[in-house]
Amino acid sequence: MQVLYFAWVRERIGVPREVVDTSAETVRDLVAELQAKEERYTLAFSDLSALRVAVDQVLSDFDTPLAGVQEVAFFPPMTGG
Amino acid sequence: MRVLVQDAPFDLGAETQAFAQGHSDMGAIVTFTGVVRDLPGDPLQVMEIEHYPGMTELALREMAETAKERFSLGDVLVIHRFGALKPGEMIMMVATAAPHRKDAFAAADFLMDYLKSRAPFWKREITAKGATWVASKEADEDALGQWETP
């Protein structure tokens, strides 16, 4: 699965995207797997209320199932316009 | 309907002129343009805009489609830039064409409210003091509430 990071989430994790081998059932499970990996993930995901997630490029929530999903992206609230 | 995500500047006059042509059944054209604002006290050197290629286009197209249907628009144009912009540069524009002005104004307002909080763009301000990610405003999120259909 492709996992993408934007803005300060990208800066904290240190890469813009990576391939993650996961059997996580939901976004929340994927976050827990990443957090268990390394401290930089623990820090980046320490406050989920400050984060947004897109699943296959559609804004979603942390309980979204990941079956069949190709791409998950994590980022702070958007500031367009 | 046209949705453009680009790093290059756009010509507001030419875009507006081209948009306004060929809509003899549309009595109202509204345009809104967002400009990089300098910061009082701590001059802005550059505003960097990051986006999510692919999702950005999808999200903007969906917003434009929704606006078109909801406000009976004849046409919609959205242009949003990314990359490094200087104070005074134009970041984005929306244009709406409707038979009557109320729909054209409301659709532009609707598009701006959605664009602020639902299109995957992130702004970073760079000044002599360093770089800061712009925080989202609660007021922007609250503004979406007025468009919710009961």
mmCIF file with all atom_site columns, C-alpha atoms in Angstrom:
data_model
loop_
_atom_site.group_PDB
_atom_site.id
_atom_site.type_symbol
_atom_site.label_atom_id
_atom_site.label_alt_id
_atom_site.label_comp_id
_atom_site.label_asym_id
_atom_site.label_entity_id
_atom_site.label_seq_id
_atom_site.pdbx_PDB_ins_code
_atom_site.Cartn_x
_atom_site.Cartn_y
_atom_site.Cartn_z
_atom_site.occupancy
_atom_site.B_iso_or_equiv
_atom_site.pdbx_formal_charge
_atom_site.auth_seq_id
_atom_site.auth_comp_id
_atom_site.auth_asym_id
_atom_site.auth_atom_id
_atom_site.pdbx_PDB_model_num
ATOM 1   C CA . MET A 1 1   ? 0.000   0.000  0.000   1.00 0.00 ? 1   MET A CA 1
ATOM 2   C CA . GLN A 1 2   ? 1.227   3.498  -0.826  1.00 0.00 ? 2   GLN A CA 1
ATOM 3   C CA . VAL A 1 3   ? 1.256   5.778  2.213   1.00 0.00 ? 3   VAL A CA 1
ATOM 4   C CA . LEU A 1 4   ? 1.618   9.513  1.588   1.00 0.00 ? 4   LEU A CA 1
ATOM 5   C CA . TYR A 1 5   ? 2.380   12.385 3.970   1.00 0.00 ? 5   TYR A CA 1
ATOM 6   C CA . PHE A 1 6   ? 1.882   16.102 3.436   1.00 0.00 ? 6   PHE A CA 1
ATOM 7   C CA . ALA A 1 7   ? 2.882   19.380 5.082   1.00 0.00 ? 7   ALA A CA 1
ATOM 8   C CA . TRP A 1 8   ? 4.205   19.044 8.674   1.00 0.00 ? 8   TRP A CA 1
ATOM 9   C CA . VAL A 1 9   ? 3.294   15.353 8.775   1.00 0.00 ? 9   VAL A CA 1
ATOM 10  C CA . ARG A 1 10  ? 5.718   14.824 5.854   1.00 0.00 ? 10  ARG A CA 1
ATOM 11  C CA . GLU A 1 11  ? 8.372   16.857 7.676   1.00 0.00 ? 11  GLU A CA 1
ATOM 12  C CA . ARG A 1 12  ? 8.005   14.873 10.903  1.00 0.00 ? 12  ARG A CA 1
ATOM 13  C CA . ILE A 1 13  ? 8.097   11.505 9.177   1.00 0.00 ? 13  ILE A CA 1
ATOM 14  C CA . GLY A 1 14  ? 10.888  12.565 6.857   1.00 0.00 ? 14  GLY A CA 1
ATOM 15  C CA . VAL A 1 15  ? 9.582   11.146 3.564   1.00 0.00 ? 15  VAL A CA 1
ATOM 16  C CA . PRO A 1 16  ? 6.742   12.221 1.248   1.00 0.00 ? 16  PRO A CA 1
ATOM 17  C CA . ARG A 1 17  ? 5.631   8.649  0.499   1.00 0.00 ? 17  ARG A CA 1
ATOM 18  C CA . GLU A 1 18  ? 6.522   5.047  1.167   1.00 0.00 ? 18  GLU A CA 1
ATOM 19  C CA . VAL A 1 19  ? 5.276   1.558  0.417   1.00 0.00 ? 19  VAL A CA 1
ATOM 20  C CA . VAL A 1 20  ? 3.956   -0.114 3.562   1.00 0.00 ? 20  VAL A CA 1
ATOM 21  C CA . ASP A 1 21  ? 3.350   -3.839 3.768   1.00 0.00 ? 21  ASP A CA 1
ATOM 22  C CA . THR A 1 22  ? 0.324   -4.071 6.030   1.00 0.00 ? 22  THR A CA 1
ATOM 23  C CA . SER A 1 23  ? -2.632  -6.233 6.916   1.00 0.00 ? 23  SER A CA 1
ATOM 24  C CA . ALA A 1 24  ? -4.299  -3.434 8.904   1.00 0.00 ? 24  ALA A CA 1
ATOM 25  C CA . GLU A 1 25  ? -8.084  -3.575 8.726   1.00 0.00 ? 25  GLU A CA 1
ATOM 26  C CA . THR A 1 26  ? -8.723  0.127  9.243   1.00 0.00 ? 26  THR A CA 1
ATOM 27  C CA . VAL A 1 27  ? -6.828  3.407  9.016   1.00 0.00 ? 27  VAL A CA 1
ATOM 28  C CA . ARG A 1 28  ? -6.648  3.426  12.818  1.00 0.00 ? 28  ARG A CA 1
ATOM 29  C CA . ASP A 1 29  ? -4.943  -0.010 12.767  1.00 0.00 ? 29  ASP A CA 1
ATOM 30  C CA . LEU A 1 30  ? -2.469  1.228  10.159  1.00 0.00 ? 30  LEU A CA 1
ATOM 31  C CA . VAL A 1 31  ? -1.621  4.214  12.377  1.00 0.00 ? 31  VAL A CA 1
ATOM 32  C CA . ALA A 1 32  ? -1.016  1.849  15.329  1.00 0.00 ? 32  ALA A CA 1
ATOM 33  C CA . GLU A 1 33  ? 1.294   -0.320 13.176  1.00 0.00 ? 33  GLU A CA 1
ATOM 34  C CA . LEU A 1 34  ? 3.284   2.715  12.047  1.00 0.00 ? 34  LEU A CA 1
ATOM 35  C CA . GLN A 1 35  ? 3.503   4.089  15.587  1.00 0.00 ? 35  GLN A CA 1
ATOM 36  C CA . ALA A 1 36  ? 4.930   0.773  16.794  1.00 0.00 ? 36  ALA A CA 1
ATOM 37  C CA . LYS A 1 37  ? 7.678   0.994  14.147  1.00 0.00 ? 37  LYS A CA 1
ATOM 38  C CA . GLU A 1 38  ? 9.647   4.105  15.054  1.00 0.00 ? 38  GLU A CA 1
ATOM 39  C CA . GLU A 1 39  ? 9.503   7.158  17.245  1.00 0.00 ? 39  GLU A CA 1
ATOM 40  C CA . ARG A 1 40  ? 9.108   9.590  14.333  1.00 0.00 ? 40  ARG A CA 1
ATOM 41  C CA . TYR A 1 41  ? 5.719   7.950  13.606  1.00 0.00 ? 41  TYR A CA 1
ATOM 42  C CA . THR A 1 42  ? 4.740   8.014  17.268  1.00 0.00 ? 42  THR A CA 1
ATOM 43  C CA . LEU A 1 43  ? 5.398   11.752 17.273  1.00 0.00 ? 43  LEU A CA 1
ATOM 44  C CA . ALA A 1 44  ? 3.668   12.478 13.960  1.00 0.00 ? 44  ALA A CA 1
ATOM 45  C CA . PHE A 1 45  ? 0.540   10.561 14.983  1.00 0.00 ? 45  PHE A CA 1
ATOM 46  C CA . SER A 1 46  ? 0.474   11.630 18.646  1.00 0.00 ? 46  SER A CA 1
ATOM 47  C CA . ASP A 1 47  ? -2.715  13.701 18.212  1.00 0.00 ? 47  ASP A CA 1
ATOM 48  C CA . LEU A 1 48  ? -5.104  12.221 15.658  1.00 0.00 ? 48  LEU A CA 1
ATOM 49  C CA . SER A 1 49  ? -7.556  15.092 16.133  1.00 0.00 ? 49  SER A CA 1
ATOM 50  C CA . ALA A 1 50  ? -4.936  17.333 14.456  1.00 0.00 ? 50  ALA A CA 1
ATOM 51  C CA . LEU A 1 51  ? -4.777  15.030 11.415  1.00 0.00 ? 51  LEU A CA 1
ATOM 52  C CA . ARG A 1 52  ? -6.912  14.292 8.395   1.00 0.00 ? 52  ARG A CA 1
ATOM 53  C CA . VAL A 1 53  ? -6.818  11.188 6.224   1.00 0.00 ? 53  VAL A CA 1
ATOM 54  C CA . ALA A 1 54  ? -7.633  10.454 2.596   1.00 0.00 ? 54  ALA A CA 1
ATOM 55  C CA . VAL A 1 55  ? -8.261  6.897  1.433   1.00 0.00 ? 55  VAL A CA 1
ATOM 56  C CA . ASP A 1 56  ? -7.742  6.426  -2.311  1.00 0.00 ? 56  ASP A CA 1
ATOM 57  C CA . GLN A 1 57  ? -7.784  10.218 -2.636  1.00 0.00 ? 57  GLN A CA 1
ATOM 58  C CA . VAL A 1 58  ? -11.143 10.666 -0.899  1.00 0.00 ? 58  VAL A CA 1
ATOM 59  C CA . LEU A 1 59  ? -11.352 12.444 2.461   1.00 0.00 ? 59  LEU A CA 1
ATOM 60  C CA . SER A 1 60  ? -12.202 9.735  5.001   1.00 0.00 ? 60  SER A CA 1
ATOM 61  C CA . ASP A 1 61  ? -11.997 9.014  8.720   1.00 0.00 ? 61  ASP A CA 1
ATOM 62  C CA . PHE A 1 62  ? -9.805  6.826  10.894  1.00 0.00 ? 62  PHE A CA 1
ATOM 63  C CA . ASP A 1 63  ? -12.363 3.994  11.011  1.00 0.00 ? 63  ASP A CA 1
ATOM 64  C CA . THR A 1 64  ? -12.398 3.558  7.227   1.00 0.00 ? 64  THR A CA 1
ATOM 65  C CA . PRO A 1 65  ? -11.702 -0.072 6.220   1.00 0.00 ? 65  PRO A CA 1
ATOM 66  C CA . LEU A 1 66  ? -8.579  -0.672 4.140   1.00 0.00 ? 66  LEU A CA 1
ATOM 67  C CA . ALA A 1 67  ? -9.616  -3.778 2.184   1.00 0.00 ? 67  ALA A CA 1
ATOM 68  C CA . GLY A 1 68  ? -8.693  -3.260 -1.485  1.00 0.00 ? 68  GLY A CA 1
ATOM 69  C CA . VAL A 1 69  ? -7.256  0.198  -0.827  1.00 0.00 ? 69  VAL A CA 1
ATOM 70  C CA . GLN A 1 70  ? -4.215  1.337  -2.863  1.00 0.00 ? 70  GLN A CA 1
ATOM 71  C CA . GLU A 1 71  ? -3.331  4.674  -1.285  1.00 0.00 ? 71  GLU A CA 1
ATOM 72  C CA . VAL A 1 72  ? -3.676  6.290  2.147   1.00 0.00 ? 72  VAL A CA 1
ATOM 73  C CA . ALA A 1 73  ? -2.589  9.875  2.831   1.00 0.00 ? 73  ALA A CA 1
ATOM 74  C CA . PHE A 1 74  ? -2.105  11.675 6.156   1.00 0.00 ? 74  PHE A CA 1
ATOM 75  C CA . PHE A 1 75  ? -2.015  15.445 6.487   1.00 0.00 ? 75  PHE A CA 1
ATOM 76  C CA . PRO A 1 76  ? -3.013  18.385 8.701   1.00 0.00 ? 76  PRO A CA 1
ATOM 77  C CA . PRO A 1 77  ? -6.321  20.244 8.130   1.00 0.00 ? 77  PRO A CA 1
ATOM 78  C CA . MET A 1 78  ? -6.260  21.854 4.711   1.00 0.00 ? 78  MET A CA 1
ATOM 79  C CA . THR A 1 79  ? -5.576  25.533 4.126   1.00 0.00 ? 79  THR A CA 1
ATOM 80  C CA . GLY A 1 80  ? -6.500  26.257 0.534   1.00 0.00 ? 80  GLY A CA 1
ATOM 81  C CA . GLY A 1 81  ? -8.012  29.325 -1.089  1.00 0.00 ? 81  GLY A CA 1
ATOM 82  C CA . MET B 2 1   ? -16.490 23.545 -16.582 1.00 0.00 ? 1   MET B CA 1
ATOM 83  C CA . ARG B 2 2   ? -12.769 24.009 -16.174 1.00 0.00 ? 2   ARG B CA 1
ATOM 84  C CA . VAL B 2 3   ? -10.534 23.120 -13.213 1.00 0.00 ? 3   VAL B CA 1
ATOM 85  C CA . LEU B 2 4   ? -6.838  23.984 -13.356 1.00 0.00 ? 4   LEU B CA 1
ATOM 86  C CA . VAL B 2 5   ? -4.114  23.276 -10.786 1.00 0.00 ? 5   VAL B CA 1
ATOM 87  C CA . GLN B 2 6   ? -0.851  24.871 -11.857 1.00 0.00 ? 6   GLN B CA 1
ATOM 88  C CA . ASP B 2 7   ? 2.342   26.519 -10.618 1.00 0.00 ? 7   ASP B CA 1
ATOM 89  C CA . ALA B 2 8   ? 2.344   29.149 -13.367 1.00 0.00 ? 8   ALA B CA 1
ATOM 90  C CA . PRO B 2 9   ? 0.644   32.521 -12.865 1.00 0.00 ? 9   PRO B CA 1
ATOM 91  C CA . PHE B 2 10  ? -2.712  33.075 -14.587 1.00 0.00 ? 10  PHE B CA 1
ATOM 92  C CA . ASP B 2 11  ? -4.041  36.130 -16.394 1.00 0.00 ? 11  ASP B CA 1
ATOM 93  C CA . LEU B 2 12  ? -7.146  37.206 -14.455 1.00 0.00 ? 12  LEU B CA 1
ATOM 94  C CA . GLY B 2 13  ? -8.355  39.544 -17.206 1.00 0.00 ? 13  GLY B CA 1
ATOM 95  C CA . ALA B 2 14  ? -7.922  37.034 -20.029 1.00 0.00 ? 14  ALA B CA 1
ATOM 96  C CA . GLU B 2 15  ? -9.463  34.195 -18.007 1.00 0.00 ? 15  GLU B CA 1
ATOM 97  C CA . THR B 2 16  ? -12.459 36.316 -17.004 1.00 0.00 ? 16  THR B CA 1
ATOM 98  C CA . GLN B 2 17  ? -12.944 37.587 -20.562 1.00 0.00 ? 17  GLN B CA 1
ATOM 99  C CA . ALA B 2 18  ? -12.788 34.068 -22.021 1.00 0.00 ? 18  ALA B CA 1
ATOM 100 C CA . PHE B 2 19  ? -15.141 32.748 -19.327 1.00 0.00 ? 19  PHE B CA 1
ATOM 101 C CA . ALA B 2 20  ? -17.698 35.515 -19.877 1.00 0.00 ? 20  ALA B CA 1
ATOM 102 C CA . GLN B 2 21  ? -17.880 34.919 -23.620 1.00 0.00 ? 21  GLN B CA 1
ATOM 103 C CA . GLY B 2 22  ? -20.300 32.493 -25.181 1.00 0.00 ? 22  GLY B CA 1
ATOM 104 C CA . HIS B 2 23  ? -22.853 32.519 -22.363 1.00 0.00 ? 23  HIS B CA 1
ATOM 105 C CA . SER B 2 24  ? -25.650 34.611 -23.875 1.00 0.00 ? 24  SER B CA 1
ATOM 106 C CA . ASP B 2 25  ? -28.181 32.815 -21.640 1.00 0.00 ? 25  ASP B CA 1
ATOM 107 C CA . MET B 2 26  ? -26.234 33.678 -18.463 1.00 0.00 ? 26  MET B CA 1
ATOM 108 C CA . GLY B 2 27  ? -27.060 37.111 -17.057 1.00 0.00 ? 27  GLY B CA 1
ATOM 109 C CA . ALA B 2 28  ? -24.510 37.052 -14.228 1.00 0.00 ? 28  ALA B CA 1
ATOM 110 C CA . ILE B 2 29  ? -20.790 36.340 -14.035 1.00 0.00 ? 29  ILE B CA 1
ATOM 111 C CA . VAL B 2 30  ? -19.095 36.495 -10.621 1.00 0.00 ? 30  VAL B CA 1
ATOM 112 C CA . THR B 2 31  ? -15.345 36.147 -10.096 1.00 0.00 ? 31  THR B CA 1
ATOM 113 C CA . PHE B 2 32  ? -13.353 35.882 -6.880  1.00 0.00 ? 32  PHE B CA 1
ATOM 114 C CA . THR B 2 33  ? -9.564  36.105 -6.700  1.00 0.00 ? 33  THR B CA 1
ATOM 115 C CA . GLY B 2 34  ? -7.341  35.200 -3.750  1.00 0.00 ? 34  GLY B CA 1
ATOM 116 C CA . VAL B 2 35  ? -4.096  37.162 -3.350  1.00 0.00 ? 35  VAL B CA 1
ATOM 117 C CA . VAL B 2 36  ? -1.034  36.424 -1.173  1.00 0.00 ? 36  VAL B CA 1
ATOM 118 C CA . ARG B 2 37  ? -1.301  38.855 1.738   1.00 0.00 ? 37  ARG B CA 1
ATOM 119 C CA . ASP B 2 38  ? 1.769   40.347 3.385   1.00 0.00 ? 38  ASP B CA 1
ATOM 120 C CA . LEU B 2 39  ? 2.099   39.973 7.155   1.00 0.00 ? 39  LEU B CA 1
ATOM 121 C CA . PRO B 2 40  ? 2.071   43.119 9.303   1.00 0.00 ? 40  PRO B CA 1
ATOM 122 C CA . GLY B 2 41  ? 5.215   43.380 11.444  1.00 0.00 ? 41  GLY B CA 1
ATOM 123 C CA . ASP B 2 42  ? 6.954   40.304 10.025  1.00 0.00 ? 42  ASP B CA 1
ATOM 124 C CA . PRO B 2 43  ? 7.217   40.763 6.248   1.00 0.00 ? 43  PRO B CA 1
ATOM 125 C CA . LEU B 2 44  ? 6.371   37.692 4.206   1.00 0.00 ? 44  LEU B CA 1
ATOM 126 C CA . GLN B 2 45  ? 9.130   36.606 1.851   1.00 0.00 ? 45  GLN B CA 1
ATOM 127 C CA . VAL B 2 46  ? 7.418   33.661 0.219   1.00 0.00 ? 46  VAL B CA 1
ATOM 128 C CA . MET B 2 47  ? 4.170   31.717 0.587   1.00 0.00 ? 47  MET B CA 1
ATOM 129 C CA . GLU B 2 48  ? 4.726   28.074 -0.311  1.00 0.00 ? 48  GLU B CA 1
ATOM 130 C CA . ILE B 2 49  ? 1.689   26.066 -1.336  1.00 0.00 ? 49  ILE B CA 1
ATOM 131 C CA . GLU B 2 50  ? 1.871   22.279 -1.231  1.00 0.00 ? 50  GLU B CA 1
ATOM 132 C CA . HIS B 2 51  ? -0.871  20.086 -2.671  1.00 0.00 ? 51  HIS B CA 1
ATOM 133 C CA . TYR B 2 52  ? -1.828  16.466 -3.263  1.00 0.00 ? 52  TYR B CA 1
ATOM 134 C CA . PRO B 2 53  ? -1.575  15.882 -7.033  1.00 0.00 ? 53  PRO B CA 1
ATOM 135 C CA . GLY B 2 54  ? -4.489  13.751 -8.176  1.00 0.00 ? 54  GLY B CA 1
ATOM 136 C CA . MET B 2 55  ? -6.707  14.282 -5.146  1.00 0.00 ? 55  MET B CA 1
ATOM 137 C CA . THR B 2 56  ? -6.608  18.058 -5.623  1.00 0.00 ? 56  THR B CA 1
ATOM 138 C CA . GLU B 2 57  ? -8.048  17.812 -9.131  1.00 0.00 ? 57  GLU B CA 1
ATOM 139 C CA . LEU B 2 58  ? -10.637 15.236 -8.008  1.00 0.00 ? 58  LEU B CA 1
ATOM 140 C CA . ALA B 2 59  ? -11.759 17.344 -5.036  1.00 0.00 ? 59  ALA B CA 1
ATOM 141 C CA . LEU B 2 60  ? -11.974 20.578 -7.040  1.00 0.00 ? 60  LEU B CA 1
ATOM 142 C CA . ARG B 2 61  ? -13.874 18.903 -9.868  1.00 0.00 ? 61  ARG B CA 1
ATOM 143 C CA . GLU B 2 62  ? -16.350 17.414 -7.412  1.00 0.00 ? 62  GLU B CA 1
ATOM 144 C CA . MET B 2 63  ? -16.882 20.816 -5.728  1.00 0.00 ? 63  MET B CA 1
ATOM 145 C CA . ALA B 2 64  ? -17.405 22.471 -9.093  1.00 0.00 ? 64  ALA B CA 1
ATOM 146 C CA . GLU B 2 65  ? -19.913 19.788 -10.156 1.00 0.00 ? 65  GLU B CA 1
ATOM 147 C CA . THR B 2 66  ? -21.812 20.160 -6.868  1.00 0.00 ? 66  THR B CA 1
ATOM 148 C CA . ALA B 2 67  ? -21.910 23.952 -7.211  1.00 0.00 ? 67  ALA B CA 1
ATOM 149 C CA . LYS B 2 68  ? -23.053 23.704 -10.818 1.00 0.00 ? 68  LYS B CA 1
ATOM 150 C CA . GLU B 2 69  ? -25.978 21.497 -9.911  1.00 0.00 ? 69  GLU B CA 1
ATOM 151 C CA . ARG B 2 70  ? -26.953 23.219 -6.684  1.00 0.00 ? 70  ARG B CA 1
ATOM 152 C CA . PHE B 2 71  ? -26.933 26.795 -8.019  1.00 0.00 ? 71  PHE B CA 1
ATOM 153 C CA . SER B 2 72  ? -28.097 26.055 -11.589 1.00 0.00 ? 72  SER B CA 1
ATOM 154 C CA . LEU B 2 73  ? -24.844 27.370 -13.033 1.00 0.00 ? 73  LEU B CA 1
ATOM 155 C CA . GLY B 2 74  ? -24.198 27.522 -16.739 1.00 0.00 ? 74  GLY B CA 1
ATOM 156 C CA . ASP B 2 75  ? -20.452 27.258 -16.192 1.00 0.00 ? 75  ASP B CA 1
ATOM 157 C CA . VAL B 2 76  ? -17.725 27.170 -13.498 1.00 0.00 ? 76  VAL B CA 1
ATOM 158 C CA . LEU B 2 77  ? -14.007 27.917 -13.595 1.00 0.00 ? 77  LEU B CA 1
ATOM 159 C CA . VAL B 2 78  ? -11.541 27.138 -10.785 1.00 0.00 ? 78  VAL B CA 1
ATOM 160 C CA . ILE B 2 79  ? -7.817  27.913 -11.017 1.00 0.00 ? 79  ILE B CA 1
ATOM 161 C CA . HIS B 2 80  ? -5.553  27.235 -8.028  1.00 0.00 ? 80  HIS B CA 1
ATOM 162 C CA . ARG B 2 81  ? -1.783  27.627 -7.986  1.00 0.00 ? 81  ARG B CA 1
ATOM 163 C CA . PHE B 2 82  ? 0.856   25.796 -5.994  1.00 0.00 ? 82  PHE B CA 1
ATOM 164 C CA . GLY B 2 83  ? 4.582   26.368 -5.404  1.00 0.00 ? 83  GLY B CA 1
ATOM 165 C CA . ALA B 2 84  ? 6.373   29.495 -4.169  1.00 0.00 ? 84  ALA B CA 1
ATOM 166 C CA . LEU B 2 85  ? 4.382   32.744 -4.372  1.00 0.00 ? 85  LEU B CA 1
ATOM 167 C CA . LYS B 2 86  ? 5.309   36.290 -3.389  1.00 0.00 ? 86  LYS B CA 1
ATOM 168 C CA . PRO B 2 87  ? 3.075   38.859 -1.612  1.00 0.00 ? 87  PRO B CA 1
ATOM 169 C CA . GLY B 2 88  ? 0.662   40.407 -4.091  1.00 0.00 ? 88  GLY B CA 1
ATOM 170 C CA . GLU B 2 89  ? 0.638   37.390 -6.398  1.00 0.00 ? 89  GLU B CA 1
ATOM 171 C CA . MET B 2 90  ? -2.692  35.802 -7.239  1.00 0.00 ? 90  MET B CA 1
ATOM 172 C CA . ILE B 2 91  ? -3.129  32.357 -5.652  1.00 0.00 ? 91  ILE B CA 1
ATOM 173 C CA . MET B 2 92  ? -6.435  31.315 -7.125  1.00 0.00 ? 92  MET B CA 1
ATOM 174 C CA . MET B 2 93  ? -9.646  32.362 -8.808  1.00 0.00 ? 93  MET B CA 1
ATOM 175 C CA . VAL B 2 94  ? -13.173 31.055 -9.181  1.00 0.00 ? 94  VAL B CA 1
ATOM 176 C CA . ALA B 2 95  ? -15.694 32.239 -11.752 1.00 0.00 ? 95  ALA B CA 1
ATOM 177 C CA . THR B 2 96  ? -19.363 31.320 -11.872 1.00 0.00 ? 96  THR B CA 1
ATOM 178 C CA . ALA B 2 97  ? -21.960 31.968 -14.560 1.00 0.00 ? 97  ALA B CA 1
ATOM 179 C CA . ALA B 2 98  ? -25.684 31.837 -13.760 1.00 0.00 ? 98  ALA B CA 1
ATOM 180 C CA . PRO B 2 99  ? -28.875 33.245 -15.246 1.00 0.00 ? 99  PRO B CA 1
ATOM 181 C CA . HIS B 2 100 ? -29.232 35.543 -12.197 1.00 0.00 ? 100 HIS B CA 1
ATOM 182 C CA . ARG B 2 101 ? -26.720 37.191 -9.854  1.00 0.00 ? 101 ARG B CA 1
ATOM 183 C CA . LYS B 2 102 ? -27.830 35.656 -6.532  1.00 0.00 ? 102 LYS B CA 1
ATOM 184 C CA . ASP B 2 103 ? -26.943 32.154 -7.720  1.00 0.00 ? 103 ASP B CA 1
ATOM 185 C CA . ALA B 2 104 ? -23.645 33.316 -9.216  1.00 0.00 ? 104 ALA B CA 1
ATOM 186 C CA . PHE B 2 105 ? -22.617 35.040 -5.934  1.00 0.00 ? 105 PHE B CA 1
ATOM 187 C CA . ALA B 2 106 ? -23.806 32.174 -3.729  1.00 0.00 ? 106 ALA B CA 1
ATOM 188 C CA . ALA B 2 107 ? -22.003 29.587 -5.871  1.00 0.00 ? 107 ALA B CA 1
ATOM 189 C CA . ALA B 2 108 ? -18.716 31.531 -5.685  1.00 0.00 ? 108 ALA B CA 1
ATOM 190 C CA . ASP B 2 109 ? -19.106 31.811 -1.888  1.00 0.00 ? 109 ASP B CA 1
ATOM 191 C CA . PHE B 2 110 ? -19.916 28.082 -1.624  1.00 0.00 ? 110 PHE B CA 1
ATOM 192 C CA . LEU B 2 111 ? -16.886 27.157 -3.731  1.00 0.00 ? 111 LEU B CA 1
ATOM 193 C CA . MET B 2 112 ? -14.576 29.335 -1.636  1.00 0.00 ? 112 MET B CA 1
ATOM 194 C CA . ASP B 2 113 ? -15.833 27.863 1.640   1.00 0.00 ? 113 ASP B CA 1
ATOM 195 C CA . TYR B 2 114 ? -15.249 24.324 0.357   1.00 0.00 ? 114 TYR B CA 1
ATOM 196 C CA . LEU B 2 115 ? -11.936 25.148 -1.248  1.00 0.00 ? 115 LEU B CA 1
ATOM 197 C CA . LYS B 2 116 ? -10.570 26.539 2.042   1.00 0.00 ? 116 LYS B CA 1
ATOM 198 C CA . SER B 2 117 ? -11.233 23.412 4.097   1.00 0.00 ? 117 SER B CA 1
ATOM 199 C CA . ARG B 2 118 ? -11.785 20.505 1.696   1.00 0.00 ? 118 ARG B CA 1
ATOM 200 C CA . ALA B 2 119 ? -9.253  20.895 -1.123  1.00 0.00 ? 119 ALA B CA 1
ATOM 201 C CA . PRO B 2 120 ? -5.865  19.354 -0.245  1.00 0.00 ? 120 PRO B CA 1
ATOM 202 C CA . PHE B 2 121 ? -3.671  22.458 -0.187  1.00 0.00 ? 121 PHE B CA 1
ATOM 203 C CA . TRP B 2 122 ? -1.339  23.497 2.637   1.00 0.00 ? 122 TRP B CA 1
ATOM 204 C CA . LYS B 2 123 ? 0.231   26.928 2.981   1.00 0.00 ? 123 LYS B CA 1
ATOM 205 C CA . ARG B 2 124 ? 3.587   27.695 4.561   1.00 0.00 ? 124 ARG B CA 1
ATOM 206 C CA . GLU B 2 125 ? 4.698   31.248 5.274   1.00 0.00 ? 125 GLU B CA 1
ATOM 207 C CA . ILE B 2 126 ? 8.387   32.086 5.096   1.00 0.00 ? 126 ILE B CA 1
ATOM 208 C CA . THR B 2 127 ? 9.650   35.238 6.808   1.00 0.00 ? 127 THR B CA 1
ATOM 209 C CA . ALA B 2 128 ? 13.037  36.395 8.176   1.00 0.00 ? 128 ALA B CA 1
ATOM 210 C CA . LYS B 2 129 ? 12.065  34.566 11.406  1.00 0.00 ? 129 LYS B CA 1
ATOM 211 C CA . GLY B 2 130 ? 11.626  31.202 9.680   1.00 0.00 ? 130 GLY B CA 1
ATOM 212 C CA . ALA B 2 131 ? 8.948   29.020 8.132   1.00 0.00 ? 131 ALA B CA 1
ATOM 213 C CA . THR B 2 132 ? 5.497   28.372 9.632   1.00 0.00 ? 132 THR B CA 1
ATOM 214 C CA . TRP B 2 133 ? 2.686   26.139 8.409   1.00 0.00 ? 133 TRP B CA 1
ATOM 215 C CA . VAL B 2 134 ? -0.527  28.134 8.294   1.00 0.00 ? 134 VAL B CA 1
ATOM 216 C CA . ALA B 2 135 ? -3.032  26.688 10.784  1.00 0.00 ? 135 ALA B CA 1
ATOM 217 C CA . SER B 2 136 ? -6.577  26.037 9.669   1.00 0.00 ? 136 SER B CA 1
ATOM 218 C CA . LYS B 2 137 ? -9.188  28.347 11.150  1.00 0.00 ? 137 LYS B CA 1
ATOM 219 C CA . GLU B 2 138 ? -12.202 27.105 13.044  1.00 0.00 ? 138 GLU B CA 1
ATOM 220 C CA . ALA B 2 139 ? -14.233 29.847 11.361  1.00 0.00 ? 139 ALA B CA 1
ATOM 221 C CA . ASP B 2 140 ? -13.432 28.295 7.970   1.00 0.00 ? 140 ASP B CA 1
ATOM 222 C CA . GLU B 2 141 ? -14.666 24.907 9.127   1.00 0.00 ? 141 GLU B CA 1
ATOM 223 C CA . ASP B 2 142 ? -17.772 26.510 10.674  1.00 0.00 ? 142 ASP B CA 1
ATOM 224 C CA . ALA B 2 143 ? -18.492 28.295 7.390   1.00 0.00 ? 143 ALA B CA 1
ATOM 225 C CA . LEU B 2 144 ? -19.231 24.924 5.780   1.00 0.00 ? 144 LEU B CA 1
ATOM 226 C CA . GLY B 2 145 ? -22.150 24.454 8.172   1.00 0.00 ? 145 GLY B CA 1
ATOM 227 C CA . GLN B 2 146 ? -24.281 27.040 6.391   1.00 0.00 ? 146 GLN B CA 1
ATOM 228 C CA . TRP B 2 147 ? -24.235 24.948 3.197   1.00 0.00 ? 147 TRP B CA 1
ATOM 229 C CA . GLU B 2 148 ? -25.364 21.732 4.815   1.00 0.00 ? 148 GLU B CA 1
ATOM 230 C CA . THR B 2 149 ? -28.685 20.562 3.505   1.00 0.00 ? 149 THR B CA 1
ATOM 231 C CA . PRO B 2 150 ? -31.126 19.562 6.253   1.00 0.00 ? 150 PRO B CA 1
#
